CSV table of C-alpha atoms and ligand atoms in Angstrom, one decimal:
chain,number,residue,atom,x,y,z
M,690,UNK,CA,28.3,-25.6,-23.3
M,691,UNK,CA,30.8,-28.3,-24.3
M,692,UNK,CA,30.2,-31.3,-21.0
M,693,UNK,CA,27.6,-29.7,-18.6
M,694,UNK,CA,24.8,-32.4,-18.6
M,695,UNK,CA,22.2,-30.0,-18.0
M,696,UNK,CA,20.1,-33.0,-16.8
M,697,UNK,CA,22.4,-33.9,-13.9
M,698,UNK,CA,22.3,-30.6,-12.7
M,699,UNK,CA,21.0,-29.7,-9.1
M,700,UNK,CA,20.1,-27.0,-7.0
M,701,UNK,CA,24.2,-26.1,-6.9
M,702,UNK,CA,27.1,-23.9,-7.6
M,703,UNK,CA,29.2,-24.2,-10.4
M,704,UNK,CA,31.7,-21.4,-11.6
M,705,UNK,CA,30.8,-19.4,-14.7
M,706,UNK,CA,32.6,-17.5,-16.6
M,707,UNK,CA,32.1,-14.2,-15.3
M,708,UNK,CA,30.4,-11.6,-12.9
M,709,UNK,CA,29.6,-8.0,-12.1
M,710,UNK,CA,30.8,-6.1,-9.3
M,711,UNK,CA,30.1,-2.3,-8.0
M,712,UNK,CA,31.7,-0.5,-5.3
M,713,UNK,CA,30.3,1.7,-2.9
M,714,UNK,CA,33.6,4.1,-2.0
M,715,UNK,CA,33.5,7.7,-1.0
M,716,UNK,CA,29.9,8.4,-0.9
M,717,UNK,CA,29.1,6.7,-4.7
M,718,UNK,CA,28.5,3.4,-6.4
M,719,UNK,CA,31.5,2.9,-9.0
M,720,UNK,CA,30.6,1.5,-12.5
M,721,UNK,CA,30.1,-1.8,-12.9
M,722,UNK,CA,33.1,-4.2,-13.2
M,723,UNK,CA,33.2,-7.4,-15.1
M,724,UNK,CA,35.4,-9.9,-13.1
M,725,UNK,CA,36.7,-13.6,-14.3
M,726,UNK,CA,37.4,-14.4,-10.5
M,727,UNK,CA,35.0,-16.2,-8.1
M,728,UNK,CA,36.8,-14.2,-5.3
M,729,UNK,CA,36.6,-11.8,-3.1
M,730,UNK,CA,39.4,-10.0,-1.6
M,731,UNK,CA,37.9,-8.4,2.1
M,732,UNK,CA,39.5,-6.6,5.0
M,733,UNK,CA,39.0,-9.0,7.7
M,734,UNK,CA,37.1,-6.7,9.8
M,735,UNK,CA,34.5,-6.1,7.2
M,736,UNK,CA,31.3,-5.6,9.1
M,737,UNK,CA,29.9,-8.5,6.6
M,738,UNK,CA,31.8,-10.9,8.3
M,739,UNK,CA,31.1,-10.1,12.1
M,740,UNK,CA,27.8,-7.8,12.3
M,741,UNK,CA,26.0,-9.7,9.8
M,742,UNK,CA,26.0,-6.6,7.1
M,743,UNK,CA,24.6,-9.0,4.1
M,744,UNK,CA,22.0,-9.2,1.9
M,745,UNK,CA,21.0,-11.3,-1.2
M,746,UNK,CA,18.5,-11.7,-4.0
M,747,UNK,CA,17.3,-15.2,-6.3
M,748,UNK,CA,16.0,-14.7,-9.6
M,749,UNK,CA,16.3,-16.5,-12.9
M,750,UNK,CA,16.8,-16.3,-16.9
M,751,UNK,CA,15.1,-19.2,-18.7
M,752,UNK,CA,15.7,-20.1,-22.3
M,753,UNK,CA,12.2,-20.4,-24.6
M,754,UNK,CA,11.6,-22.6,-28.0
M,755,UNK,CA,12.4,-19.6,-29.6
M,756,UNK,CA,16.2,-19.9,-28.1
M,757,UNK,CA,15.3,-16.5,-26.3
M,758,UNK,CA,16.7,-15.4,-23.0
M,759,UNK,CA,13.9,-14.2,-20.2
M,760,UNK,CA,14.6,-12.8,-17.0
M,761,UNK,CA,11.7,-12.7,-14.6
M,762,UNK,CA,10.8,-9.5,-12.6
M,763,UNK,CA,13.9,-8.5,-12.0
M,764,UNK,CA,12.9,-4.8,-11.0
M,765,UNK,CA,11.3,-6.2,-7.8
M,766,UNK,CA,14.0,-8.1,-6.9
M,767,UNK,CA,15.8,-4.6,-7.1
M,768,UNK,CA,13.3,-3.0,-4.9
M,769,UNK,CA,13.9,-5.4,-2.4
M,770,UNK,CA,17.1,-5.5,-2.2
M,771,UNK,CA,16.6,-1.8,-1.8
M,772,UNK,CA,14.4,-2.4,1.2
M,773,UNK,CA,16.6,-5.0,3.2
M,774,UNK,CA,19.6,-2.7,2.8
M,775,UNK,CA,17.6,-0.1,4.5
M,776,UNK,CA,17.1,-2.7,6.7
M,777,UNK,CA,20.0,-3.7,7.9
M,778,UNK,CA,21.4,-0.1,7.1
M,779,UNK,CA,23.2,-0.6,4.0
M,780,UNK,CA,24.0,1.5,1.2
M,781,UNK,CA,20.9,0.4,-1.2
M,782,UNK,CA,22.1,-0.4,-4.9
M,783,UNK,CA,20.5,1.6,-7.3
M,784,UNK,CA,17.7,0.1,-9.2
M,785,UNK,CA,19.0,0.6,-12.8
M,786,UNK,CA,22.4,-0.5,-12.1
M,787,UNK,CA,20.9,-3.4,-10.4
M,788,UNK,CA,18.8,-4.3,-13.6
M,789,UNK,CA,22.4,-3.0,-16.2
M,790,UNK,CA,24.2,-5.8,-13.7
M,791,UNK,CA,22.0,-8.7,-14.2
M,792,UNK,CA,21.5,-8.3,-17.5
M,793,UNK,CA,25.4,-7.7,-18.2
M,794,UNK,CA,25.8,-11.1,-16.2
M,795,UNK,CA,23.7,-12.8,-17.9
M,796,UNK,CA,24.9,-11.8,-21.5
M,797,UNK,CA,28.2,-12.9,-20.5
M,798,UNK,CA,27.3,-16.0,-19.2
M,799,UNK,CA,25.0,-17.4,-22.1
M,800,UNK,CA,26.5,-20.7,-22.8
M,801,UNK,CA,25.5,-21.8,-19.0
M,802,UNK,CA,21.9,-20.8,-19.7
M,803,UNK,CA,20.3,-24.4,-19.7
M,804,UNK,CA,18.2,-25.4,-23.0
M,805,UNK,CA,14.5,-25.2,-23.0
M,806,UNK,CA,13.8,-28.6,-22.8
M,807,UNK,CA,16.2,-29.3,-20.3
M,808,UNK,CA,13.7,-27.4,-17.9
M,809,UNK,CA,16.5,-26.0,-16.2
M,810,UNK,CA,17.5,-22.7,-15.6
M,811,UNK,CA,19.9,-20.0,-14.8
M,812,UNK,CA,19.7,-18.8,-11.1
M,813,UNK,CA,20.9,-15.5,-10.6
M,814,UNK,CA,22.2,-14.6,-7.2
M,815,UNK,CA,23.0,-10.7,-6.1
M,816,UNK,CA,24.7,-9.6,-3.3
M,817,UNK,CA,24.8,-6.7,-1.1
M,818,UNK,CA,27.9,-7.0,1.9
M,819,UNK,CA,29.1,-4.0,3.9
M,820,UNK,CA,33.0,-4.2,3.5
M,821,UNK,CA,35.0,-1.2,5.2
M,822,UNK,CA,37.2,-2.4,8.3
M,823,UNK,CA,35.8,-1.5,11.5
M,824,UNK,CA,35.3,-3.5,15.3
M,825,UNK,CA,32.3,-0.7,16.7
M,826,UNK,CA,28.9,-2.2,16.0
M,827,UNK,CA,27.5,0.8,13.0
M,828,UNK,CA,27.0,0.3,9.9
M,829,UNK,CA,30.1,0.4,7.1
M,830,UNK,CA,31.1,3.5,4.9
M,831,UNK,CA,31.8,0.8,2.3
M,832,UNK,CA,29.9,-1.6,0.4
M,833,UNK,CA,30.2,-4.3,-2.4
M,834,UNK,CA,27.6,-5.5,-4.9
M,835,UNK,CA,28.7,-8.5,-6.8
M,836,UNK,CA,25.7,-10.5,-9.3
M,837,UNK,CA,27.2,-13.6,-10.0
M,838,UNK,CA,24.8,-17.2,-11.8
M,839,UNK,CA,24.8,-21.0,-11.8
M,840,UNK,CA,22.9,-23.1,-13.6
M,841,UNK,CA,20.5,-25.2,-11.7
M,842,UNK,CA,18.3,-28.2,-12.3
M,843,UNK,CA,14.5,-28.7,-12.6
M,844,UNK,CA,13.2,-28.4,-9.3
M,845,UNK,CA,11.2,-31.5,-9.9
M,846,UNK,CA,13.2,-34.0,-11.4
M,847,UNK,CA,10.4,-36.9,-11.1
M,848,UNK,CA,7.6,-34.7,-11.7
M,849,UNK,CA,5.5,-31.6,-9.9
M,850,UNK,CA,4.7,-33.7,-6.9
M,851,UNK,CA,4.0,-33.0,-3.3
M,852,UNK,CA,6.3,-33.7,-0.1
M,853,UNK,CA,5.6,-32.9,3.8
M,854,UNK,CA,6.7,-30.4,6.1
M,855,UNK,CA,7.0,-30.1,9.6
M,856,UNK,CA,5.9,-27.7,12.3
M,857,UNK,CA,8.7,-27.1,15.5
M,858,UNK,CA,7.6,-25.0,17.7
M,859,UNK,CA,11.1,-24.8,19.9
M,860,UNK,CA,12.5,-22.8,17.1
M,861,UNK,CA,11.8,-19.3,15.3
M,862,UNK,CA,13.3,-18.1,12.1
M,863,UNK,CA,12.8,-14.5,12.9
M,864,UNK,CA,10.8,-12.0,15.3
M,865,UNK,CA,7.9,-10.3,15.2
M,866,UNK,CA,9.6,-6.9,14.7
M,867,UNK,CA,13.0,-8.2,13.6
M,868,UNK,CA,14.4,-9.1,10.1
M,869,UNK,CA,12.4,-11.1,8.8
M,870,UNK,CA,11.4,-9.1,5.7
M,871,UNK,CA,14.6,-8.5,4.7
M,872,UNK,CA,16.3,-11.1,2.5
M,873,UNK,CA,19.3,-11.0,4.8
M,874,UNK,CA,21.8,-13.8,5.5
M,875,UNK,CA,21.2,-13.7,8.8
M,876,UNK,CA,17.7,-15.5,9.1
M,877,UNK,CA,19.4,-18.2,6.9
M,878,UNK,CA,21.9,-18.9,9.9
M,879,UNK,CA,18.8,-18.8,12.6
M,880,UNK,CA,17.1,-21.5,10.8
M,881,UNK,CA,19.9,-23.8,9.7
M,882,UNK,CA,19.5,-26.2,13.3
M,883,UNK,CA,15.5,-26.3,12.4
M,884,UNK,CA,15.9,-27.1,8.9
M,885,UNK,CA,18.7,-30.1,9.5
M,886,UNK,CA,16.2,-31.9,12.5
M,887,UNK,CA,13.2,-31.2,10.1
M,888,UNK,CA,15.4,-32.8,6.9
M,889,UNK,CA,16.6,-35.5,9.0
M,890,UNK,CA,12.9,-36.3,9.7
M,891,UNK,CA,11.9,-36.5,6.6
M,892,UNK,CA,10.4,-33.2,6.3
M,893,UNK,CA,11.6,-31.2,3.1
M,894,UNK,CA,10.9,-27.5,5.3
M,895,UNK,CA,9.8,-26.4,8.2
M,896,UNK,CA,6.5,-24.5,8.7
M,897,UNK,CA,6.8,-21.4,11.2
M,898,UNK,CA,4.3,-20.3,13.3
M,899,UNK,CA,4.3,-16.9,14.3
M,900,UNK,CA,7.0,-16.2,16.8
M,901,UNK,CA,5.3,-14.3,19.5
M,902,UNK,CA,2.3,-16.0,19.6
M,903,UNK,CA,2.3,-19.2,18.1
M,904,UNK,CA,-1.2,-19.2,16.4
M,905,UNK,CA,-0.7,-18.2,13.5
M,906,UNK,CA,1.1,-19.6,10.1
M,907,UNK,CA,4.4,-17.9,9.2
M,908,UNK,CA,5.9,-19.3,6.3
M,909,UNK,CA,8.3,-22.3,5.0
M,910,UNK,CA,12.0,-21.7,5.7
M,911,UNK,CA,13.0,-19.9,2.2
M,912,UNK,CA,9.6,-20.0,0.8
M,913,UNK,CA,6.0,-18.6,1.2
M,914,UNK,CA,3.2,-20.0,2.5
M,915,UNK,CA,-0.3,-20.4,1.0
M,916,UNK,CA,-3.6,-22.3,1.2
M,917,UNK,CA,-6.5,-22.9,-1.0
M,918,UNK,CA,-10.0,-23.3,0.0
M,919,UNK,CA,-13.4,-22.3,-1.7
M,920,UNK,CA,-11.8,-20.8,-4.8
M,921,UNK,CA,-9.7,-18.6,-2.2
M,922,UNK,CA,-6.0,-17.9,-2.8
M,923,UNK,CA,-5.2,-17.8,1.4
M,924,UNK,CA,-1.4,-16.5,2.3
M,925,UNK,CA,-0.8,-15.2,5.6
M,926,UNK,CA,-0.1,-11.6,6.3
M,927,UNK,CA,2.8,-11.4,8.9
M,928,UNK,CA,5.4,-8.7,9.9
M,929,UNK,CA,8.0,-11.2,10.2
M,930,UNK,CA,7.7,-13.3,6.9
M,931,UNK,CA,9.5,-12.5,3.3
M,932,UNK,CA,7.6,-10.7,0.7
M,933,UNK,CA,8.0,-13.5,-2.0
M,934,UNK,CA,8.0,-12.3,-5.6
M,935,UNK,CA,6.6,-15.8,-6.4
M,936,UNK,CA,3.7,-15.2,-4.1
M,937,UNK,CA,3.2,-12.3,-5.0
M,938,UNK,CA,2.9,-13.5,-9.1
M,939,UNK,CA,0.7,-16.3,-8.2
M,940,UNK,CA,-1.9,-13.5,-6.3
M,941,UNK,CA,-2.4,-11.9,-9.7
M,942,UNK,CA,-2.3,-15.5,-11.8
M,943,UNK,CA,-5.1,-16.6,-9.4
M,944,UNK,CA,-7.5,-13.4,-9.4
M,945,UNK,CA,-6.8,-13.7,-13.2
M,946,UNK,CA,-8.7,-17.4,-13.1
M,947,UNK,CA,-11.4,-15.7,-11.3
M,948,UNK,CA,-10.4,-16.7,-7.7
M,949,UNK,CA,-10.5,-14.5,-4.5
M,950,UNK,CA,-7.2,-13.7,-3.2
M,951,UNK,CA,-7.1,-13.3,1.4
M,952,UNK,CA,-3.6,-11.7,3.0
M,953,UNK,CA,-4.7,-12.2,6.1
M,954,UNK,CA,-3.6,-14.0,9.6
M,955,UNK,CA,-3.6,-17.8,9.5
M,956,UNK,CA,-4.9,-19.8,12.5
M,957,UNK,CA,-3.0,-23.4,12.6
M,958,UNK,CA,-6.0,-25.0,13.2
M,959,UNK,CA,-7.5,-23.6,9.7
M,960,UNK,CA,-5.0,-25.8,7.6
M,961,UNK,CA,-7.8,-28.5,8.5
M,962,UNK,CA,-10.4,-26.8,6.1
M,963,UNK,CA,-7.7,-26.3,3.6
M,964,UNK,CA,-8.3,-28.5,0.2
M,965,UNK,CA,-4.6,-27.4,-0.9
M,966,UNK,CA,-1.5,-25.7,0.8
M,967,UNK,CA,1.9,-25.1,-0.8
M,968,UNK,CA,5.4,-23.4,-0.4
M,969,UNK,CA,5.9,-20.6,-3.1
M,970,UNK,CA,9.0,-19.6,-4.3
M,971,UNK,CA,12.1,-18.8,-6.9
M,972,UNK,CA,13.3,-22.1,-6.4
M,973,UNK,CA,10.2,-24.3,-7.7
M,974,UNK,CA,7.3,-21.8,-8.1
M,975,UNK,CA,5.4,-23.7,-6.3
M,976,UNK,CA,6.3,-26.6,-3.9
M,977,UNK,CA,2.9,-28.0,-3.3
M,978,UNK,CA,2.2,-29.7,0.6
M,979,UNK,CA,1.2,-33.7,0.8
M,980,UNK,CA,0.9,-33.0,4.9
M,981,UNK,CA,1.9,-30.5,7.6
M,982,UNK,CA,2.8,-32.7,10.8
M,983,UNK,CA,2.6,-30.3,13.9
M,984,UNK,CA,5.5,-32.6,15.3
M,985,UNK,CA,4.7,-31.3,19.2
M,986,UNK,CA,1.2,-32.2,19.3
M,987,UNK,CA,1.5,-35.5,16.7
M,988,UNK,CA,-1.0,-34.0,14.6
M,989,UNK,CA,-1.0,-34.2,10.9
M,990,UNK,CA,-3.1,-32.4,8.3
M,991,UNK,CA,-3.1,-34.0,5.1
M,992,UNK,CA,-4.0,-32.1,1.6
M,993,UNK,CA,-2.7,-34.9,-0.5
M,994,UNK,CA,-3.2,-39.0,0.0
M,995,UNK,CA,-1.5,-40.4,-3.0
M,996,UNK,CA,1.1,-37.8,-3.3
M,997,UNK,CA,-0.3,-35.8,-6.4
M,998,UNK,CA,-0.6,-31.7,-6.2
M,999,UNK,CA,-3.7,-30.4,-6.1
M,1000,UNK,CA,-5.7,-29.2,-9.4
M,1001,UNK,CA,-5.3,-25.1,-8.5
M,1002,UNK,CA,-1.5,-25.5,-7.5
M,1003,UNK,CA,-1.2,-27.4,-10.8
M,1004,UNK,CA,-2.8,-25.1,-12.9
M,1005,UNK,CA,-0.6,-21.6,-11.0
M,1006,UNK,CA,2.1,-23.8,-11.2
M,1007,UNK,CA,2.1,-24.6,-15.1
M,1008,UNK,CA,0.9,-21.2,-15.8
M,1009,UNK,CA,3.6,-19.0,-14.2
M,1010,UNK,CA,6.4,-21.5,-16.2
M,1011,UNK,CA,4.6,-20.6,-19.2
M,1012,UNK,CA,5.6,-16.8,-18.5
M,1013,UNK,CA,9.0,-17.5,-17.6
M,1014,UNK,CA,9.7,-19.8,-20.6
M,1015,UNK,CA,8.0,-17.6,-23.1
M,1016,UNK,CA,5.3,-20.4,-23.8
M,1017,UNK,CA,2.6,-17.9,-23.5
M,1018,UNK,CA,2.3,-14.4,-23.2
M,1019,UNK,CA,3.1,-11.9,-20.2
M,1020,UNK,CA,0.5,-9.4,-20.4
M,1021,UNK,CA,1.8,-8.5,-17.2
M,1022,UNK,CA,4.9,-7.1,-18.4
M,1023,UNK,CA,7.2,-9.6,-15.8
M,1024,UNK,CA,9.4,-10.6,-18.4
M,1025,UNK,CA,12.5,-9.2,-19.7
M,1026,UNK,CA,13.7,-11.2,-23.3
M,1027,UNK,CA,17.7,-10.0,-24.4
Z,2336,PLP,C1,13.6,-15.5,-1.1
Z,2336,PLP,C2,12.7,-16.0,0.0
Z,2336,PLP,C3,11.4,-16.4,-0.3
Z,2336,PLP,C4,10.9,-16.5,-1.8
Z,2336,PLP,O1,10.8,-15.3,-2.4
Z,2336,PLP,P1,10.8,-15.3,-4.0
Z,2336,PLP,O2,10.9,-13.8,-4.4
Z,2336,PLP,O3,9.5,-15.8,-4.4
Z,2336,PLP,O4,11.9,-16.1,-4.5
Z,2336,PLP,C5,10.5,-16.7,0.7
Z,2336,PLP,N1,10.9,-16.7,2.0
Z,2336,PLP,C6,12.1,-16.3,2.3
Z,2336,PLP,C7,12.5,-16.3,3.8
Z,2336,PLP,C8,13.1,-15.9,1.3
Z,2336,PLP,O5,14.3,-15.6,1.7
């Protein structure tokens, strides 16, 4: 594309050309539409606006050596945005329309899909919003799904490296028996005043602990958590914490290398036996942790002294970019090439 510098980009939004739309009207889901407007035109009583009926998804396309296009498991990201719909009580988008939509989008939108040794890529970001007019609290007779992409920059400009993150125990993200598996905007908004204090101390996330007890480790703001200890793959089992795609990728990568895998509960105090911990996600694979501060007790558990990641996040890390880039096979069948 004529004057992006695809080195200068960031994790942002910048308009592209164009993207797909479906309408949920009369009890079906209309063909997909291809718009050139980054606009929406709402009642202003849609329920998406005041009862929180929104839902979203973040996956990406990557461009290989070979100049190919691959999309990375973009069927579970349909699946879940089948499951928060349920969960918030929204019409749930089909799963083949979902898939038509993101590959349509992508098509159309080719000249923004970074080059391969840019190590950029192209994030793709669904949406699910309940749009029908109404004040009662119950859930709309009308929906929107819109798929729309940016372009956005290596995650790590300077390098895989580690950074610190920050326990606050004065705030949760989500309850116990709330949203907090659903990819809804919602739990965005509840942990927006965490995340600013936590960024402002220097903290690049905030660590959870389980909401009702406190014990146990939740996970990272927008990302999974996991540990690493005697050739164990640890990430905590919760009923209040996002089922990451990424997490879920890097279980199989790291039985495939002959570790154990443990979905399990999480004490806080266990991070001490840890010999790695990281944040997984769409965003950077894998964010690996240089400390977690629990910043009511001034305690601090370090997995990293001189900053670098850890040898097993390294390897997960560099393996699952392989996939996605096409630098070495998928036998797993994660990757769709156009
Ligand atoms: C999206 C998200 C993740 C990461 O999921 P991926 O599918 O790996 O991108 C983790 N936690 C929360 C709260 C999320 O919204």
């Amino acid at each position: 594309m004529e004057n992006i510098n695809w080195s200068d980009l960031t994790f942002g939004y910048m308009k592209t050309d164009y993207n797909v739309r479906s309408y949920y009207r009369n009890g079906k889901w209309s063909d997909l539409e291809i718009s050139d407007s980054e606009h929406l035109n709402l009642p202003i009583a849609a329920t998406c606006l005041h009862y929180g009926q929104e839902a979203f998804e973040g996956l990406k396309a990557f461009k290989g050596k070979d100049g190919k296009i691959r999309i990375f498991r973009m069927r579970e990201n349909a699946l879940r945005l089948q499951s928060s719909a349920w969960g918030i009580r929204m019409e749930a988008f089909p799963i083949e329309q979902f898939e038509k939509a993101v590959v349509e989008v992508v098509n159309r939108n080719r000249r923004f899909v970074p080059p391969y040794e840019s190590g950029a890529s192209l994030y793709i970001r669904p949406l699910l919003i309940g749009t029908s007019a109404q004040v009662g609290v119950k859930p709309a007779q009308e929906y929107l799904f819109v798929v729309f992409v940016t372009p956005v920059g290596p995650y790590f400009k300077e390098g895989f490296k580690t950074t610190p993150v920050g326990i606050y125990r004065e705030y949760d993200r989500a309850a116990p028996l709330g949203t907090g598996t659903y990819k809804v905007g919602g739990n965005y908004a509840a942990s927006l005043v965490p995340g600013e204090i936590a960024h402002k101390a220097g903290y690049s996330a905030v660590l959870y602990l389980d909401a009702k007890e406190k014990k146990y480790l939740d996970e990272c703001g927008p990302a999974n958590f996991f540990g690493i200890k005697n050739n164990t793959y640890i990430t905590p089992a919760s009923s209040s914490i996002l089922p990451s795609i990424t997490n879920k990728s890097l279980i199989q990568l790291a039985e495939a290398i002959g570790m154990k895998v443990e979905r399990r509960q999480i004490p806080l105090e266990e991070l001490a036996t840890f010999e790695e911990a990281g944040m997984c996600g769409t965003a950077a694979v894998i964010s690996p942790i240089q400390r977690v501060d629990d910043v009511d007790n001034q305690q601090s558990y370090i997995f990293s002294k001189d900053g670098t990641p850890g040898p097993i996040s390294e390897r997960l890390y560099y393996k699952l970019r392989a996939i996605q880039y096409g630098d070495e096979a998928d036998p797993y069948g994660w990757v769709t090439v156009l």
